[in-house]
mmCIF file of C-alpha atoms and ligand atoms in Angstrom:
data_model
loop_
_atom_site.group_PDB
_atom_site.id
_atom_site.type_symbol
_atom_site.label_atom_id
_atom_site.label_comp_id
_atom_site.label_asym_id
_atom_site.label_seq_id
_atom_site.Cartn_x
_atom_site.Cartn_y
_atom_site.Cartn_z
ATOM 1 C CA MET A 1 0.017 0.011 -0.007
ATOM 2 C CA ALA A 2 1.391 3.449 -0.932
ATOM 3 C CA ALA A 3 2.214 5.579 2.185
ATOM 4 C CA ARG A 4 -0.490 8.106 3.216
ATOM 5 C CA ALA A 5 0.087 11.163 5.197
ATOM 6 C CA PHE A 6 -2.356 13.690 6.620
ATOM 7 C CA VAL A 7 -2.895 17.199 7.673
ATOM 8 C CA LEU A 8 -5.071 17.013 10.884
ATOM 9 C CA GLY A 9 -7.146 20.070 11.823
ATOM 10 C CA HIS A 10 -10.541 21.510 12.133
ATOM 11 C CA PRO A 11 -11.367 23.281 9.778
ATOM 12 C CA VAL A 12 -8.423 22.208 7.610
ATOM 13 C CA GLY A 13 -9.527 23.254 4.040
ATOM 14 C CA HIS A 14 -7.439 26.553 4.194
ATOM 15 C CA SER A 15 -4.180 24.509 4.754
ATOM 16 C CA ARG A 16 -1.519 25.034 2.030
ATOM 17 C CA SER A 17 0.397 21.938 3.130
ATOM 18 C CA PRO A 18 -1.445 19.642 0.524
ATOM 19 C CA MET A 19 -0.058 22.004 -2.256
ATOM 20 C CA LEU A 20 3.376 21.925 -0.760
ATOM 21 C CA HIS A 21 3.681 18.124 -0.140
ATOM 22 C CA GLY A 22 1.764 17.364 -3.348
ATOM 23 C CA TYR A 23 4.420 19.227 -5.295
ATOM 24 C CA TRP A 24 7.216 17.124 -3.663
ATOM 25 C CA LEU A 25 5.273 13.776 -4.270
ATOM 26 C CA ARG A 26 4.716 14.734 -7.893
ATOM 27 C CA THR A 27 8.139 16.203 -8.736
ATOM 28 C CA MET A 28 10.113 13.505 -6.841
ATOM 29 C CA GLY A 29 7.937 10.682 -8.255
ATOM 30 C CA VAL A 30 7.262 9.367 -4.839
ATOM 31 C CA ARG A 31 4.206 6.988 -4.580
ATOM 32 C CA GLY A 32 2.159 8.175 -1.705
ATOM 33 C CA SER A 33 -0.498 10.699 -0.830
ATOM 34 C CA TYR A 34 -0.967 13.695 1.435
ATOM 35 C CA GLU A 35 -4.676 14.149 2.547
ATOM 36 C CA LEU A 36 -6.843 16.488 4.510
ATOM 37 C CA ALA A 37 -8.163 15.045 7.828
ATOM 38 C CA ASP A 38 -10.839 17.327 9.062
ATOM 39 C CA VAL A 39 -11.397 15.794 12.555
ATOM 40 C CA ARG A 40 -13.381 17.412 15.472
ATOM 41 C CA PRO A 41 -11.738 17.364 18.921
ATOM 42 C CA GLU A 42 -14.030 14.674 20.150
ATOM 43 C CA GLY A 43 -12.866 12.455 17.089
ATOM 44 C CA LEU A 44 -9.143 12.583 17.833
ATOM 45 C CA ALA A 45 -9.133 9.224 19.906
ATOM 46 C CA ASP A 46 -10.933 7.356 17.140
ATOM 47 C CA PHE A 47 -8.575 8.985 14.464
ATOM 48 C CA PHE A 48 -5.416 7.760 16.261
ATOM 49 C CA ALA A 49 -6.799 4.359 17.122
ATOM 50 C CA LYS A 50 -7.411 3.655 13.396
ATOM 51 C CA MET A 51 -4.616 5.722 11.825
ATOM 52 C CA LYS A 52 -2.188 2.718 11.257
ATOM 53 C CA SER A 53 -4.737 0.270 9.948
ATOM 54 C CA ARG A 54 -5.769 3.048 7.407
ATOM 55 C CA GLY A 55 -2.258 3.059 6.011
ATOM 56 C CA PHE A 56 -1.246 6.521 7.501
ATOM 57 C CA VAL A 57 2.340 6.852 8.196
ATOM 58 C CA GLY A 58 2.027 10.128 9.972
ATOM 59 C CA GLY A 59 1.089 13.796 9.037
ATOM 60 C CA ASN A 60 0.974 17.262 10.263
ATOM 61 C CA VAL A 61 -1.117 18.877 12.943
ATOM 62 C CA THR A 62 -2.745 22.183 12.755
ATOM 63 C CA VAL A 63 -5.102 24.404 14.547
ATOM 64 C CA PRO A 64 -6.908 23.595 16.929
ATOM 65 C CA HIS A 65 -5.145 20.263 17.631
ATOM 66 C CA LYS A 66 -1.419 21.041 18.244
ATOM 67 C CA VAL A 67 -1.676 20.486 22.016
ATOM 68 C CA ALA A 68 -4.637 18.124 22.065
ATOM 69 C CA VAL A 69 -2.780 15.407 20.218
ATOM 70 C CA MET A 70 -0.008 15.156 22.662
ATOM 71 C CA PRO A 71 -1.627 12.500 24.925
ATOM 72 C CA PHE A 72 -1.913 10.307 21.888
ATOM 73 C CA MET A 73 1.930 10.192 21.310
ATOM 74 C CA SER A 74 4.259 7.431 22.568
ATOM 75 C CA ARG A 75 6.813 10.075 22.939
ATOM 76 C CA LEU A 76 7.646 13.718 22.053
ATOM 77 C CA ASP A 77 10.854 14.939 20.478
ATOM 78 C CA GLU A 78 13.021 17.616 22.140
ATOM 79 C CA GLU A 79 11.384 20.513 20.135
ATOM 80 C CA ALA A 80 7.747 19.353 20.970
ATOM 81 C CA ARG A 81 8.541 19.323 24.587
ATOM 82 C CA ALA A 82 10.278 22.653 24.549
ATOM 83 C CA ILE A 83 7.541 24.445 22.542
ATOM 84 C CA GLY A 84 4.597 22.449 24.270
ATOM 85 C CA ALA A 85 2.992 21.665 20.933
ATOM 86 C CA VAL A 86 3.070 19.031 18.145
ATOM 87 C CA ASN A 87 2.987 19.893 14.378
ATOM 88 C CA THR A 88 4.472 16.782 12.829
ATOM 89 C CA ILE A 89 3.848 13.036 13.715
ATOM 90 C CA TRP A 90 5.520 9.917 12.363
ATOM 91 C CA PHE A 91 6.364 6.364 13.481
ATOM 92 C CA GLU A 92 9.690 5.212 14.876
ATOM 93 C CA ASP A 93 10.173 1.566 15.616
ATOM 94 C CA GLY A 94 6.387 1.150 15.569
ATOM 95 C CA ALA A 95 5.889 3.904 18.197
ATOM 96 C CA LEU A 96 4.089 7.216 17.303
ATOM 97 C CA VAL A 97 6.420 10.262 17.816
ATOM 98 C CA GLY A 98 5.101 13.705 18.136
ATOM 99 C CA GLY A 99 7.584 16.374 17.037
ATOM 100 C CA ASN A 100 7.728 20.020 16.225
ATOM 101 C CA THR A 101 9.538 21.275 13.077
ATOM 102 C CA ASP A 102 8.642 25.042 13.341
ATOM 103 C CA THR A 103 11.814 25.807 15.082
ATOM 104 C CA ILE A 104 13.950 24.071 12.353
ATOM 105 C CA GLY A 105 11.888 25.796 9.721
ATOM 106 C CA PHE A 106 12.344 29.105 11.430
ATOM 107 C CA LEU A 107 16.161 28.795 11.633
ATOM 108 C CA ALA A 108 16.635 27.176 8.155
ATOM 109 C CA ASN A 109 14.793 29.910 6.500
ATOM 110 C CA LEU A 110 16.492 32.737 8.434
ATOM 111 C CA ASP A 111 19.970 31.308 7.884
ATOM 112 C CA GLU A 112 19.082 31.147 4.170
ATOM 113 C CA LEU A 113 17.684 34.611 3.686
ATOM 114 C CA ALA A 114 19.604 36.471 6.313
ATOM 115 C CA PRO A 115 23.090 34.649 6.671
ATOM 116 C CA GLY A 116 25.011 36.052 9.603
ATOM 117 C CA TRP A 117 22.083 37.327 11.408
ATOM 118 C CA GLU A 118 22.584 37.817 15.161
ATOM 119 C CA GLY A 119 20.961 38.924 18.423
ATOM 120 C CA PRO A 120 19.817 40.610 20.570
ATOM 121 C CA ALA A 121 16.398 39.668 19.428
ATOM 122 C CA VAL A 122 13.078 41.538 19.900
ATOM 123 C CA VAL A 123 10.080 39.353 19.500
ATOM 124 C CA ILE A 124 6.642 40.785 19.141
ATOM 125 C CA GLY A 125 3.898 38.282 20.323
ATOM 126 C CA ALA A 126 3.739 35.544 22.847
ATOM 127 C CA GLY A 127 1.451 32.878 21.284
ATOM 128 C CA GLY A 128 2.315 29.480 19.902
ATOM 129 C CA ALA A 129 4.397 30.648 16.926
ATOM 130 C CA ALA A 130 6.469 32.919 19.406
ATOM 131 C CA ARG A 131 7.385 29.726 21.375
ATOM 132 C CA ALA A 132 8.919 28.090 18.355
ATOM 133 C CA VAL A 133 10.747 31.305 17.302
ATOM 134 C CA ILE A 134 12.128 31.845 20.813
ATOM 135 C CA HIS A 135 13.256 28.322 21.065
ATOM 136 C CA GLY A 136 15.274 28.655 17.861
ATOM 137 C CA LEU A 137 16.731 32.126 18.852
ATOM 138 C CA ARG A 138 17.831 30.491 22.144
ATOM 139 C CA GLN A 139 19.420 27.592 20.465
ATOM 140 C CA ARG A 140 21.551 30.119 18.659
ATOM 141 C CA ARG A 141 22.279 31.846 22.088
ATOM 142 C CA ALA A 142 20.575 35.097 21.090
ATOM 143 C CA LEU A 143 19.259 37.183 23.987
ATOM 144 C CA VAL A 144 15.552 37.690 23.556
ATOM 145 C CA HIS A 145 13.212 40.510 24.585
ATOM 146 C CA ILE A 146 9.485 39.870 24.244
ATOM 147 C CA VAL A 147 6.797 42.550 23.738
ATOM 148 C CA ASN A 148 3.156 41.547 23.771
ATOM 149 C CA ARG A 149 -0.266 42.985 24.166
ATOM 150 C CA THR A 150 -0.976 40.862 27.228
ATOM 151 C CA ARG A 151 1.842 41.230 29.468
ATOM 152 C CA ALA A 152 1.134 37.921 31.476
ATOM 153 C CA HIS A 153 1.666 35.928 28.204
ATOM 154 C CA ALA A 154 5.086 37.329 27.693
ATOM 155 C CA ASP A 155 6.003 36.909 31.419
ATOM 156 C CA ALA A 156 5.022 33.184 31.115
ATOM 157 C CA LEU A 157 7.483 32.693 28.179
ATOM 158 C CA ALA A 158 10.221 34.540 29.959
ATOM 159 C CA GLU A 159 9.806 32.084 32.855
ATOM 160 C CA ARG A 160 9.686 29.128 30.504
ATOM 161 C CA PHE A 161 12.843 29.910 28.527
ATOM 162 C CA GLY A 162 16.206 31.098 29.946
ATOM 163 C CA GLY A 163 17.790 34.256 28.464
ATOM 164 C CA VAL A 164 14.397 35.769 27.690
ATOM 165 C CA THR A 165 12.958 38.918 29.258
ATOM 166 C CA ALA A 166 9.313 40.455 29.048
ATOM 167 C CA HIS A 167 8.711 44.096 28.510
ATOM 168 C CA ALA A 168 5.874 46.548 28.113
ATOM 169 C CA TRP A 169 4.911 47.917 24.733
ATOM 170 C CA ASP A 170 6.231 51.302 25.474
ATOM 171 C CA GLU A 171 9.782 49.862 25.991
ATOM 172 C CA LEU A 172 9.839 48.812 22.337
ATOM 173 C CA PRO A 173 11.844 51.849 20.899
ATOM 174 C CA GLU A 174 14.588 51.357 23.524
ATOM 175 C CA LEU A 175 14.582 47.579 22.921
ATOM 176 C CA MET A 176 14.972 48.184 19.126
ATOM 177 C CA ARG A 177 17.876 50.519 19.499
ATOM 178 C CA GLY A 178 20.130 47.577 20.724
ATOM 179 C CA ALA A 179 18.636 44.876 18.503
ATOM 180 C CA GLY A 180 20.290 42.650 15.795
ATOM 181 C CA ILE A 181 16.893 41.158 14.625
ATOM 182 C CA LEU A 182 13.183 42.025 15.114
ATOM 183 C CA VAL A 183 10.563 39.185 14.677
ATOM 184 C CA ASN A 184 6.871 39.714 14.413
ATOM 185 C CA THR A 185 5.142 36.494 15.661
ATOM 186 C CA SER A 186 1.823 38.102 16.417
ATOM 187 C CA SER A 187 -1.041 37.891 13.943
ATOM 188 C CA LEU A 188 -0.949 41.704 13.487
ATOM 189 C CA GLY A 189 -0.529 42.606 9.907
ATOM 190 C CA MET A 190 -2.129 39.311 8.717
ATOM 191 C CA GLN A 191 -5.085 39.747 6.247
ATOM 192 C CA GLY A 192 -8.164 40.555 8.195
ATOM 193 C CA LYS A 193 -6.306 41.729 11.247
ATOM 194 C CA PRO A 194 -5.419 45.068 12.472
ATOM 195 C CA ARG A 195 -2.014 46.472 11.289
ATOM 196 C CA LEU A 196 1.171 46.312 13.329
ATOM 197 C CA GLU A 197 1.831 49.917 14.157
ATOM 198 C CA ILE A 198 5.532 50.449 14.934
ATOM 199 C CA ASP A 199 8.066 52.960 14.055
ATOM 200 C CA LEU A 200 11.295 51.390 12.949
ATOM 201 C CA ALA A 201 13.256 54.563 13.291
ATOM 202 C CA PRO A 202 15.213 53.372 16.472
ATOM 203 C CA LEU A 203 16.224 50.037 14.735
ATOM 204 C CA PRO A 204 19.987 50.088 13.696
ATOM 205 C CA ARG A 205 20.310 49.795 9.936
ATOM 206 C CA ARG A 206 22.180 46.361 10.243
ATOM 207 C CA ALA A 207 19.204 44.655 12.087
ATOM 208 C CA VAL A 208 17.122 42.076 10.176
ATOM 209 C CA VAL A 209 13.402 42.415 10.154
ATOM 210 C CA HIS A 210 11.478 39.002 9.955
ATOM 211 C CA ASP A 211 7.625 38.808 9.806
ATOM 212 C CA ILE A 212 6.456 35.404 10.100
ATOM 213 C CA VAL A 213 3.062 36.322 8.574
ATOM 214 C CA TYR A 214 2.817 35.232 5.088
ATOM 215 C CA VAL A 215 -0.774 36.421 4.065
ATOM 216 C CA PRO A 216 0.035 38.982 2.528
ATOM 217 C CA LEU A 217 3.588 38.137 1.639
ATOM 218 C CA GLU A 218 4.583 41.717 1.937
ATOM 219 C CA THR A 219 3.138 43.060 5.085
ATOM 220 C CA ASP A 220 3.479 46.705 6.072
ATOM 221 C CA LEU A 221 6.312 45.758 8.393
ATOM 222 C CA ILE A 222 8.401 44.226 5.694
ATOM 223 C CA ARG A 223 7.614 47.119 3.236
ATOM 224 C CA ASP A 224 8.650 49.765 5.770
ATOM 225 C CA ALA A 225 11.803 47.837 6.707
ATOM 226 C CA LYS A 226 12.790 47.403 2.992
ATOM 227 C CA ALA A 227 12.239 51.195 2.437
ATOM 228 C CA ARG A 228 14.601 51.694 5.482
ATOM 229 C CA GLY A 229 17.354 49.484 3.991
ATOM 230 C CA HIS A 230 16.987 46.632 6.501
ATOM 231 C CA ARG A 231 17.445 42.988 5.331
ATOM 232 C CA THR A 232 13.896 41.394 5.431
ATOM 233 C CA VAL A 233 12.505 37.925 5.698
ATOM 234 C CA ASP A 234 8.958 37.024 5.021
ATOM 235 C CA GLY A 235 6.942 34.393 6.492
ATOM 236 C CA LEU A 236 6.586 31.841 3.547
ATOM 237 C CA GLY A 237 10.080 30.260 3.920
ATOM 238 C CA MET A 238 9.470 29.129 7.563
ATOM 239 C CA LEU A 239 6.312 27.259 6.117
ATOM 240 C CA LEU A 240 8.250 25.663 3.449
ATOM 241 C CA HIS A 241 11.167 24.674 5.628
ATOM 242 C CA GLN A 242 9.191 23.309 8.350
ATOM 243 C CA ALA A 243 7.649 20.671 5.983
ATOM 244 C CA VAL A 244 10.987 19.211 4.976
ATOM 245 C CA ALA A 245 11.536 16.970 7.885
ATOM 246 C CA GLY A 246 7.969 15.450 7.964
ATOM 247 C CA PHE A 247 8.078 14.558 4.297
ATOM 248 C CA ALA A 248 11.455 12.854 4.921
ATOM 249 C CA HIS A 249 10.043 10.879 7.792
ATOM 250 C CA TRP A 250 7.013 9.645 5.908
ATOM 251 C CA PHE A 251 8.263 9.067 2.517
ATOM 252 C CA GLY A 252 11.934 8.311 3.136
ATOM 253 C CA VAL A 253 13.427 11.041 0.902
ATOM 254 C CA VAL A 254 14.521 14.489 1.759
ATOM 255 C CA PRO A 255 12.913 17.199 -0.359
ATOM 256 C CA GLN A 256 14.232 20.555 -1.394
ATOM 257 C CA VAL A 257 12.813 23.969 -1.000
ATOM 258 C CA THR A 258 13.332 25.214 -4.625
ATOM 259 C CA PRO A 259 12.628 28.607 -6.160
ATOM 260 C CA GLU A 260 9.795 26.733 -8.260
ATOM 261 C CA LEU A 261 8.055 25.635 -5.047
ATOM 262 C CA ARG A 262 8.268 29.161 -3.508
ATOM 263 C CA ALA A 263 6.768 30.533 -6.711
ATOM 264 C CA LEU A 264 3.971 28.025 -6.658
ATOM 265 C CA LEU A 265 2.883 29.081 -3.043
ATOM 266 C CA GLU A 266 3.376 32.818 -3.806
ATOM 267 C CA ALA A 267 1.119 32.692 -6.846
ATOM 268 C CA ASP A 268 -1.661 30.837 -4.584
ATOM 269 C CA ILE A 269 -1.193 33.424 -1.642
ATOM 270 C CA SER A 270 -1.459 36.386 -4.251
ATOM 271 C CA ALA A 271 -4.408 34.804 -6.102
HETATM 272 P P1 LIG B 301 -0.188 31.713 17.043
HETATM 273 O O1 LIG B 301 -0.318 30.238 17.660
HETATM 274 O O2 LIG B 301 -0.252 31.875 15.587
HETATM 275 O O3 LIG B 301 1.141 32.448 17.710
HETATM 276 P P2 LIG B 301 -1.811 32.882 19.139
HETATM 277 O O4 LIG B 301 -1.351 31.743 20.045
HETATM 278 O O5 LIG B 301 -3.320 33.246 19.083
HETATM 279 O O6 LIG B 301 -1.474 32.350 17.646
HETATM 280 O O7 LIG B 301 -1.091 34.199 19.433
HETATM 281 C C1 LIG B 301 -1.248 35.268 18.608
HETATM 282 C C2 LIG B 301 -0.353 36.456 19.194
HETATM 283 O O8 LIG B 301 -0.780 37.694 18.466
HETATM 284 C C3 LIG B 301 -0.511 36.763 20.611
HETATM 285 O O9 LIG B 301 0.717 37.249 21.085
HETATM 286 C C4 LIG B 301 -1.506 37.866 20.668
HETATM 287 O O10 LIG B 301 -1.437 38.602 21.792
HETATM 288 P P3 LIG B 301 -2.168 38.347 23.142
HETATM 289 O O11 LIG B 301 -1.174 37.414 23.880
HETATM 290 O O12 LIG B 301 -2.330 39.675 23.907
HETATM 291 O O13 LIG B 301 -3.419 37.629 22.857
HETATM 292 C C5 LIG B 301 -1.115 38.558 19.426
HETATM 293 N N1 LIG B 301 -2.313 39.386 18.941
HETATM 294 C C6 LIG B 301 -3.424 38.957 18.303
HETATM 295 N N2 LIG B 301 -4.323 39.991 18.023
HETATM 296 C C7 LIG B 301 -3.656 41.125 18.460
HETATM 297 C C8 LIG B 301 -4.078 42.486 18.589
HETATM 298 N N3 LIG B 301 -5.186 42.871 17.976
HETATM 299 N N4 LIG B 301 -3.255 43.427 19.170
HETATM 300 C C9 LIG B 301 -2.102 42.904 19.783
HETATM 301 N N5 LIG B 301 -1.625 41.786 19.739
HETATM 302 C C10 LIG B 301 -2.380 40.841 19.111
#
């Protein structure tokens, strides 16, 4: 039976992962499939009970199940434990492993598009995406300052990760003055959400500006940063790079993030 992989969510129709994995299956000539699995929270136990007999070798997990799937795993990888959420599932020696590839995706993309980047880092936002980003920044020993609408969420992350401090919004200009990289992990600037209103003037010209939002591809933050001469990194590359490890686990071959793949997704996002 050809290997089947899934993206598990609810709703899940908006996911771009089928386009991404479908491209690799097609262009690499791999026999297998990548399918939408729209499962309600109360259906998760049944889904995992039947997953193996249905020929599934693993898959991705998206909203709202990234935390809820954790009890169904035999074990969690180091990233999933640090981040507190699972985005990729595979079998190892018959046991179901829950991993998180968002940190690898974040770092691989940043290293590719802004080689030589360095801290200190200013991170805007303290949600699930912030955790993966902060974990990556800390793996590279960058000091991290978090600014978030709800101070308590930033405080909780500062307690969870060493080398991380939480700050009030009005400290942002001062924090930017000493920053090597600014990362927006909040949903501000995303299509349908309010804009991210920040004045980049205090940020040193050498600082990298990374917005993990990818709809639209060029957010106001990225446009302002480009106009000021900063190196910029948009959010699409993180999505592409986080998918590599999952595909390799399920189908046994390591796919490449190519300009053609990026163009395919860009065209879909802009459509
Ligand atoms: P994700 O998993 O994608 O990170 P999330 O956990 O809902 O999503 O986190 C969204 C982030 O965007 C949070 O930091 C949130 O701030 P709060 O912690 O105060 O909720 C931030 N965010 C969302 N809408 C916002 C808004 N209108 N103004 C400021 N921050 C906002």
